[in-house]
């Protein structure tokens, strides 16, 4: 007796901004692709059923800023326990590897992971093998920043490399950030790929760096509270930031251990300057707080007043368009990859902490329950030594 579907995810609240969907629906999967989204698809039509009643069902989340080059340097985390098992089916590694280390990243991490991993290659050839103090920041010696090497490595790995990354905080650059920006610009233009820049505490004022950003490039750590940020001393979003958005530069969250401030975010929301994409910047130093995972970062935007579909949009539909992933993701339209996330939207009182230690209390939290990646169901587990920050 053959059944039309491999899997049906039944009874959930399906939130898919690409189809303006926020309603009870079932999602059917066949051959690793989304086959159908409709009400009341019979359980008997599928070989497996995932009960999603009372849950939220979304396209598999896409995290545009992570560090998953594990065991090389101080940043990388194991991707699968913290990504695909936490509702995130696709991640972009933001510059942990460079031209000199990408081959190892490809062989030992990307090719073995269940999480779909794409990479932004650091324009600096050594990538992020060290932090800064007591070591040297990667852009403090410009001899490591050779655009032609980055371009060659990107071209040789076009299936996985989706763009370039560079970090502009003074501890990683010394006075070299503007020269680094020019070299990054040259690499991106040569390869025809987008560039992501990390901001916050740069040596050079942000407007001068932003002036070299083009349509499709990405600013990450947008809402940090460090000097040379996106707001002036009165908290107003800089005119050069609005101008960059106007010409198509994208603004990403990249929460991280030091790069997301509730205070700055609230000021920006009041001026209607919303992030284009919401990413976690998950790495070793924030895995146990304040970031934990992407769903926790998304929950912070719920408490800031954004609706669930608008939050989900920024980690699915919007994120899928930023880079060329070589796969139809971020949507539950029939024919797309069968990447699906199932969450509990848990009600309660939860204290959330930003990168500066400031807290806000929210009344809901997205908690991953299961993930379907290319049609295979993975049940979420809370990683060891972690507990939700539930406030009594
Ligand atoms: Zn980062």
CSV table of C-alpha atoms and ligand atoms in Angstrom, one decimal:
chain,number,residue,atom,x,y,z
A,1,UNK,CA,0.0,0.0,0.0
A,2,UNK,CA,1.8,3.1,-1.1
A,3,UNK,CA,1.1,6.4,0.5
A,4,UNK,CA,1.4,9.8,-1.2
A,5,UNK,CA,3.6,11.5,1.4
A,6,UNK,CA,6.6,10.5,3.5
A,7,UNK,CA,5.6,12.8,6.3
A,8,UNK,CA,2.8,15.0,7.4
A,9,UNK,CA,3.3,17.7,10.1
A,10,UNK,CA,-0.2,17.9,11.5
A,11,UNK,CA,-2.3,20.5,13.3
A,12,UNK,CA,0.2,23.3,13.8
A,13,UNK,CA,-0.1,27.1,13.4
A,14,UNK,CA,1.8,27.5,10.2
A,15,UNK,CA,3.6,30.8,9.9
A,16,UNK,CA,5.2,31.3,6.4
A,17,UNK,CA,5.6,34.9,5.4
A,18,UNK,CA,6.4,33.9,1.8
A,19,UNK,CA,2.8,32.8,1.5
A,20,UNK,CA,1.2,35.3,3.9
A,21,UNK,CA,0.3,32.3,6.0
A,22,UNK,CA,-0.5,32.4,9.7
A,23,UNK,CA,-3.2,29.8,10.3
A,24,UNK,CA,-3.8,26.2,11.2
A,25,UNK,CA,-2.5,24.0,8.5
A,26,UNK,CA,-0.8,20.7,7.8
A,27,UNK,CA,2.5,20.4,5.9
A,28,UNK,CA,3.2,17.3,3.7
A,29,UNK,CA,6.6,16.2,2.7
A,30,UNK,CA,7.7,13.9,-0.1
A,31,UNK,CA,11.2,13.1,-1.5
A,32,UNK,CA,12.9,15.7,0.7
A,33,UNK,CA,10.7,18.5,-0.6
A,34,UNK,CA,7.6,20.3,0.6
A,35,UNK,CA,4.7,18.6,-1.3
A,36,UNK,CA,1.6,20.5,0.0
A,37,UNK,CA,0.4,22.9,2.7
A,38,UNK,CA,-3.3,22.6,3.4
A,39,UNK,CA,-5.9,22.0,6.1
A,40,UNK,CA,-6.7,18.5,7.1
A,41,UNK,CA,-4.3,16.4,5.1
A,42,UNK,CA,-5.2,12.9,6.3
A,43,UNK,CA,-2.6,11.2,8.6
A,44,UNK,CA,-3.3,8.0,6.6
A,45,UNK,CA,-1.8,9.7,3.5
A,46,UNK,CA,1.7,9.7,5.1
A,47,UNK,CA,4.1,7.0,6.2
A,48,UNK,CA,5.1,9.2,9.2
A,49,UNK,CA,3.1,11.8,11.2
A,50,UNK,CA,4.6,14.6,13.3
A,51,UNK,CA,2.0,15.9,15.7
A,52,UNK,CA,2.3,19.7,15.8
A,53,UNK,CA,-1.0,20.5,17.5
A,54,UNK,CA,-0.6,23.5,19.8
A,55,UNK,CA,2.8,24.2,18.1
A,56,UNK,CA,4.1,26.8,15.7
A,57,UNK,CA,5.4,25.5,12.4
A,58,UNK,CA,7.7,27.6,10.3
A,59,UNK,CA,10.1,27.2,7.4
A,60,UNK,CA,13.5,26.0,8.7
A,61,UNK,CA,15.2,29.0,10.3
A,62,UNK,CA,18.2,30.6,8.6
A,63,UNK,CA,20.8,32.1,10.8
A,64,UNK,CA,23.0,34.5,8.8
A,65,UNK,CA,25.7,35.0,11.4
A,66,UNK,CA,27.2,32.1,13.3
A,67,UNK,CA,30.6,30.6,14.0
A,68,UNK,CA,30.7,26.9,13.5
A,69,UNK,CA,34.3,26.2,12.6
A,70,UNK,CA,34.6,24.1,15.8
A,71,UNK,CA,38.0,23.4,17.4
A,72,UNK,CA,39.9,26.0,15.3
A,73,UNK,CA,40.4,29.2,17.2
A,74,UNK,CA,38.3,30.5,20.1
A,75,UNK,CA,34.9,31.0,18.4
A,76,UNK,CA,33.6,27.9,16.7
A,77,UNK,CA,30.8,25.8,18.1
A,78,UNK,CA,29.6,22.4,17.1
A,79,UNK,CA,26.9,23.2,14.6
A,80,UNK,CA,24.4,20.4,14.9
A,81,UNK,CA,23.5,20.5,18.7
A,82,UNK,CA,23.0,24.2,18.6
A,83,UNK,CA,21.7,24.8,15.1
A,84,UNK,CA,19.7,22.0,13.4
A,85,UNK,CA,18.6,20.6,16.8
A,86,UNK,CA,17.5,24.1,17.8
A,87,UNK,CA,15.2,24.9,14.9
A,88,UNK,CA,17.9,26.2,12.6
A,89,UNK,CA,18.3,24.3,9.4
A,90,UNK,CA,20.7,26.6,7.6
A,91,UNK,CA,23.5,28.8,9.0
A,92,UNK,CA,26.0,31.1,7.5
A,93,UNK,CA,29.4,31.0,9.2
A,94,UNK,CA,30.5,34.6,9.3
A,95,UNK,CA,34.2,34.7,8.6
A,96,UNK,CA,35.6,32.1,11.0
A,97,UNK,CA,37.6,30.7,8.1
A,98,UNK,CA,39.8,32.5,5.6
A,99,UNK,CA,41.6,31.4,2.5
A,100,UNK,CA,44.3,29.5,4.5
A,101,UNK,CA,41.8,27.5,6.6
A,102,UNK,CA,38.8,27.0,4.5
A,103,UNK,CA,39.8,23.6,3.2
A,104,UNK,CA,39.7,22.2,6.7
A,105,UNK,CA,36.4,23.9,7.5
A,106,UNK,CA,34.9,22.3,4.4
A,107,UNK,CA,36.3,18.8,5.0
A,108,UNK,CA,36.0,18.5,8.8
A,109,UNK,CA,32.9,20.5,9.5
A,110,UNK,CA,30.7,21.5,6.6
A,111,UNK,CA,30.7,18.1,4.9
A,112,UNK,CA,29.9,16.2,8.1
A,113,UNK,CA,27.1,18.4,9.5
A,114,UNK,CA,23.4,17.9,9.2
A,115,UNK,CA,23.0,21.6,9.5
A,116,UNK,CA,23.2,23.2,6.0
A,117,UNK,CA,26.3,25.4,6.3
A,118,UNK,CA,27.4,28.2,4.0
A,119,UNK,CA,30.4,30.4,4.6
A,120,UNK,CA,31.4,34.0,4.3
A,121,UNK,CA,35.1,33.8,3.8
A,122,UNK,CA,37.1,36.2,5.9
A,123,UNK,CA,39.0,38.6,3.7
A,124,UNK,CA,41.9,38.1,6.1
A,125,UNK,CA,43.5,34.8,5.1
A,126,UNK,CA,43.9,33.4,8.6
A,127,UNK,CA,40.2,34.0,9.4
A,128,UNK,CA,39.4,34.2,13.1
A,129,UNK,CA,42.1,31.8,14.5
A,130,UNK,CA,42.6,34.2,17.4
A,131,UNK,CA,40.5,36.9,19.2
A,132,UNK,CA,42.7,39.9,20.0
A,133,UNK,CA,44.3,40.4,23.5
A,134,UNK,CA,46.7,38.8,24.3
A,135,UNK,CA,47.1,38.0,20.6
A,136,UNK,CA,47.1,40.2,17.5
A,137,UNK,CA,43.8,41.0,15.9
A,138,UNK,CA,43.5,39.6,12.4
A,139,UNK,CA,43.7,43.0,10.6
A,140,UNK,CA,46.4,44.5,12.8
A,141,UNK,CA,49.0,43.3,10.2
A,142,UNK,CA,47.8,44.0,6.7
A,143,UNK,CA,50.1,41.3,5.3
A,144,UNK,CA,47.4,38.8,6.1
A,145,UNK,CA,44.8,40.7,4.1
A,146,UNK,CA,45.3,39.7,0.5
A,147,UNK,CA,42.1,40.2,-1.6
A,148,UNK,CA,43.4,38.0,-4.5
A,149,UNK,CA,43.8,35.0,-2.1
A,150,UNK,CA,40.2,35.5,-0.8
A,151,UNK,CA,38.8,35.7,-4.3
A,152,UNK,CA,40.7,32.6,-5.5
A,153,UNK,CA,39.5,30.5,-2.5
A,154,UNK,CA,35.9,31.8,-3.0
A,155,UNK,CA,36.0,30.9,-6.7
A,156,UNK,CA,37.3,27.4,-5.9
A,157,UNK,CA,34.5,26.8,-3.4
A,158,UNK,CA,31.5,28.6,-5.0
A,159,UNK,CA,29.2,25.8,-3.8
A,160,UNK,CA,29.8,26.8,-0.2
A,161,UNK,CA,31.2,30.3,-0.1
A,162,UNK,CA,28.4,32.9,-0.5
A,163,UNK,CA,30.3,36.1,0.2
A,164,UNK,CA,33.0,37.8,2.3
A,165,UNK,CA,33.3,39.0,5.9
A,166,UNK,CA,35.5,41.5,7.6
A,167,UNK,CA,35.5,42.8,11.3
A,168,UNK,CA,35.9,46.4,12.2
A,169,UNK,CA,36.5,46.8,15.9
A,170,UNK,CA,39.6,48.6,16.9
A,171,UNK,CA,40.9,45.6,18.9
A,172,UNK,CA,41.0,43.5,15.7
A,173,UNK,CA,42.2,46.2,13.3
A,174,UNK,CA,44.3,48.9,15.0
A,175,UNK,CA,44.2,51.8,12.6
A,176,UNK,CA,43.9,49.6,9.6
A,177,UNK,CA,40.1,49.3,9.2
A,178,UNK,CA,39.7,51.7,6.3
A,179,UNK,CA,42.4,50.1,4.3
A,180,UNK,CA,40.8,46.7,5.2
A,181,UNK,CA,37.5,48.0,3.9
A,182,UNK,CA,39.0,49.0,0.6
A,183,UNK,CA,40.6,45.6,0.2
A,184,UNK,CA,37.3,43.9,1.2
A,185,UNK,CA,35.5,46.0,-1.4
A,186,UNK,CA,38.0,45.0,-4.0
A,187,UNK,CA,37.6,41.3,-3.2
A,188,UNK,CA,33.8,41.5,-3.3
A,189,UNK,CA,33.8,43.3,-6.6
A,190,UNK,CA,36.3,40.9,-8.1
A,191,UNK,CA,34.4,37.8,-7.1
A,192,UNK,CA,30.9,39.4,-7.7
A,193,UNK,CA,29.9,38.4,-4.1
A,194,UNK,CA,28.3,40.3,-1.3
A,195,UNK,CA,30.3,41.6,1.7
A,196,UNK,CA,29.3,41.5,5.4
A,197,UNK,CA,30.9,44.0,7.7
A,198,UNK,CA,31.0,43.7,11.5
A,199,UNK,CA,30.7,47.1,13.2
A,200,UNK,CA,31.0,48.3,16.8
A,201,UNK,CA,33.9,50.2,18.2
A,202,UNK,CA,35.6,50.8,14.9
A,203,UNK,CA,38.7,53.0,14.7
A,204,UNK,CA,37.2,54.8,11.7
A,205,UNK,CA,33.8,56.5,12.0
A,206,UNK,CA,31.0,54.4,10.6
A,207,UNK,CA,29.9,56.7,7.8
A,208,UNK,CA,33.3,56.5,6.1
A,209,UNK,CA,33.1,52.7,6.1
A,210,UNK,CA,29.5,52.7,5.0
A,211,UNK,CA,30.2,54.8,2.0
A,212,UNK,CA,32.0,51.8,0.4
A,213,UNK,CA,29.0,49.5,1.0
A,214,UNK,CA,26.8,48.6,-2.0
A,215,UNK,CA,23.4,47.1,-2.6
A,216,UNK,CA,23.2,43.6,-1.3
A,217,UNK,CA,26.0,44.1,1.2
A,218,UNK,CA,25.2,43.4,4.9
A,219,UNK,CA,26.0,45.3,8.1
A,220,UNK,CA,26.0,43.0,11.1
A,221,UNK,CA,26.0,43.9,14.8
A,222,UNK,CA,23.8,46.8,13.7
A,223,UNK,CA,22.3,47.5,17.2
A,224,UNK,CA,25.4,47.4,19.3
A,225,UNK,CA,26.1,50.1,21.9
A,226,UNK,CA,29.8,50.6,21.2
A,227,UNK,CA,31.4,53.9,19.9
A,228,UNK,CA,30.9,54.6,16.1
A,229,UNK,CA,27.5,52.9,16.1
A,230,UNK,CA,24.4,53.7,13.9
A,231,UNK,CA,22.9,56.4,16.2
A,232,UNK,CA,24.2,59.9,17.1
A,233,UNK,CA,24.6,61.3,20.6
A,234,UNK,CA,20.9,62.1,20.7
A,235,UNK,CA,20.0,58.5,19.8
A,236,UNK,CA,19.0,59.4,16.2
A,237,UNK,CA,19.8,57.0,13.4
A,238,UNK,CA,22.5,58.6,11.3
A,239,UNK,CA,21.5,60.0,7.9
A,240,UNK,CA,24.3,57.9,6.3
A,241,UNK,CA,22.7,54.8,7.7
A,242,UNK,CA,19.3,55.7,6.2
A,243,UNK,CA,21.0,56.5,2.9
A,244,UNK,CA,22.8,53.1,2.9
A,245,UNK,CA,19.4,51.3,3.5
A,246,UNK,CA,18.0,53.4,0.7
A,247,UNK,CA,20.6,52.1,-1.8
A,248,UNK,CA,20.0,48.5,-0.7
A,249,UNK,CA,22.6,47.8,2.1
A,250,UNK,CA,21.0,45.4,4.5
A,251,UNK,CA,21.1,45.6,8.3
A,252,UNK,CA,21.4,42.4,10.4
A,253,UNK,CA,21.2,41.9,14.1
A,254,UNK,CA,24.2,39.6,14.9
A,255,UNK,CA,23.4,39.5,18.6
A,256,UNK,CA,26.6,38.0,20.0
A,257,UNK,CA,28.3,38.4,23.4
A,258,UNK,CA,28.9,42.1,22.8
A,259,UNK,CA,26.8,43.4,20.0
A,260,UNK,CA,23.1,43.7,20.8
A,261,UNK,CA,21.6,46.4,23.1
A,262,UNK,CA,18.0,46.6,24.0
A,263,UNK,CA,18.4,50.3,24.5
A,264,UNK,CA,19.7,51.0,21.0
A,265,UNK,CA,17.2,48.6,19.5
A,266,UNK,CA,14.3,50.4,21.2
A,267,UNK,CA,15.5,53.8,20.0
A,268,UNK,CA,15.7,52.4,16.5
A,269,UNK,CA,12.3,50.8,16.6
A,270,UNK,CA,10.8,54.2,17.7
A,271,UNK,CA,12.3,55.6,14.5
A,272,UNK,CA,11.0,52.7,12.5
A,273,UNK,CA,14.5,51.5,11.7
A,274,UNK,CA,13.9,47.7,11.9
A,275,UNK,CA,16.5,45.0,11.2
A,276,UNK,CA,16.2,43.4,7.7
A,277,UNK,CA,17.4,40.1,9.2
A,278,UNK,CA,17.7,38.7,12.8
A,279,UNK,CA,20.8,36.5,13.4
A,280,UNK,CA,22.4,35.2,16.6
A,281,UNK,CA,26.2,35.5,16.1
A,282,UNK,CA,26.3,32.3,18.1
A,283,UNK,CA,29.8,31.3,19.3
A,284,UNK,CA,31.5,29.7,22.3
A,285,UNK,CA,31.3,32.8,24.5
A,286,UNK,CA,27.6,33.4,24.2
A,287,UNK,CA,26.2,29.8,23.8
A,288,UNK,CA,25.4,29.7,27.5
A,289,UNK,CA,24.0,33.2,27.5
A,290,UNK,CA,23.0,35.8,26.6
A,291,UNK,CA,22.4,34.3,23.2
A,292,UNK,CA,21.7,30.5,23.7
A,293,UNK,CA,20.4,30.0,20.2
A,294,UNK,CA,18.5,31.8,17.4
A,295,UNK,CA,15.0,31.1,18.7
A,296,UNK,CA,15.9,32.9,22.0
A,297,UNK,CA,17.2,35.9,19.9
A,298,UNK,CA,13.9,35.9,18.0
A,299,UNK,CA,11.9,35.8,21.3
A,300,UNK,CA,13.6,39.1,22.3
A,301,UNK,CA,12.0,40.7,19.3
A,302,UNK,CA,8.6,39.4,20.3
A,303,UNK,CA,9.0,41.2,23.6
A,304,UNK,CA,10.1,44.4,21.8
A,305,UNK,CA,6.7,44.4,20.1
A,306,UNK,CA,7.2,42.7,16.7
A,307,UNK,CA,4.6,40.1,15.7
A,308,UNK,CA,5.5,36.5,15.3
A,309,UNK,CA,5.2,36.5,11.5
A,310,UNK,CA,7.4,39.6,11.3
A,311,UNK,CA,10.0,38.0,13.5
A,312,UNK,CA,9.9,34.7,11.5
A,313,UNK,CA,10.1,36.6,8.2
A,314,UNK,CA,13.5,38.0,9.3
A,315,UNK,CA,15.0,34.5,9.9
A,316,UNK,CA,13.4,32.9,6.9
A,317,UNK,CA,12.1,34.8,3.8
A,318,UNK,CA,14.3,37.8,4.3
A,319,UNK,CA,17.4,35.8,5.2
A,320,UNK,CA,17.0,33.4,2.2
A,321,UNK,CA,17.3,36.3,-0.2
A,322,UNK,CA,20.5,37.8,1.2
A,323,UNK,CA,22.9,35.2,-0.2
A,324,UNK,CA,22.8,32.6,-3.0
A,325,UNK,CA,22.2,29.4,-0.9
A,326,UNK,CA,21.9,27.2,-4.0
A,327,UNK,CA,18.7,25.7,-2.5
A,328,UNK,CA,15.1,26.8,-2.3
A,329,UNK,CA,14.9,27.6,1.5
A,330,UNK,CA,13.1,29.9,3.8
A,331,UNK,CA,9.7,29.0,2.5
A,332,UNK,CA,7.1,26.2,2.7
A,333,UNK,CA,6.0,26.6,-0.9
A,334,UNK,CA,5.6,23.2,-2.7
A,335,UNK,CA,8.8,22.2,-4.3
A,336,UNK,CA,11.0,23.9,-1.7
A,337,UNK,CA,13.5,22.0,0.5
A,338,UNK,CA,11.7,20.1,3.3
A,339,UNK,CA,13.3,22.2,6.0
A,340,UNK,CA,10.7,22.8,8.6
A,341,UNK,CA,10.9,24.0,12.3
A,342,UNK,CA,8.4,23.2,15.0
A,343,UNK,CA,8.3,25.4,18.1
A,344,UNK,CA,6.4,25.7,21.4
A,345,UNK,CA,5.5,29.3,22.0
A,346,UNK,CA,5.7,29.0,25.7
A,347,UNK,CA,3.8,31.5,27.8
A,348,UNK,CA,5.2,32.7,31.2
A,349,UNK,CA,7.5,35.4,32.5
A,350,UNK,CA,10.9,35.2,31.0
A,351,UNK,CA,13.9,37.5,31.7
A,352,UNK,CA,16.0,38.1,28.6
A,353,UNK,CA,19.4,39.7,28.7
A,354,UNK,CA,21.2,41.7,26.0
A,355,UNK,CA,24.9,41.9,25.4
A,356,UNK,CA,25.4,44.7,27.9
A,357,UNK,CA,23.7,42.8,30.7
A,358,UNK,CA,20.5,44.8,30.5
A,359,UNK,CA,17.3,42.8,30.9
A,360,UNK,CA,13.7,42.9,29.7
A,361,UNK,CA,10.9,40.7,30.8
A,362,UNK,CA,8.8,39.0,28.1
A,363,UNK,CA,5.7,36.9,28.3
A,364,UNK,CA,6.5,34.3,25.6
A,365,UNK,CA,9.4,32.3,24.4
A,366,UNK,CA,10.0,30.3,21.2
A,367,UNK,CA,11.3,26.9,22.2
A,368,UNK,CA,12.3,24.4,19.5
A,369,UNK,CA,10.5,21.1,19.6
A,370,UNK,CA,11.6,19.4,16.3
A,371,UNK,CA,13.3,20.2,13.1
A,372,UNK,CA,12.8,18.6,9.7
A,373,UNK,CA,15.9,18.9,7.6
A,374,UNK,CA,15.6,17.6,4.0
A,375,UNK,CA,12.7,15.6,5.1
A,376,UNK,CA,14.3,13.9,8.1
A,377,UNK,CA,12.8,14.6,11.5
A,378,UNK,CA,15.2,15.6,14.4
A,379,UNK,CA,13.8,16.1,17.8
A,380,UNK,CA,15.1,19.0,19.8
A,381,UNK,CA,16.9,18.5,23.1
A,382,UNK,CA,17.9,21.2,25.5
A,383,UNK,CA,21.7,21.1,25.5
A,384,UNK,CA,23.3,20.1,28.8
A,385,UNK,CA,24.0,22.8,31.5
A,386,UNK,CA,21.4,25.1,30.2
A,387,UNK,CA,18.1,26.2,31.5
A,388,UNK,CA,15.6,28.6,30.2
A,389,UNK,CA,15.7,31.9,32.0
A,390,UNK,CA,12.3,31.5,33.5
A,391,UNK,CA,11.4,34.1,36.0
A,392,UNK,CA,9.3,33.0,38.9
B,1,LIG,ZN1,30.5,37.0,14.6
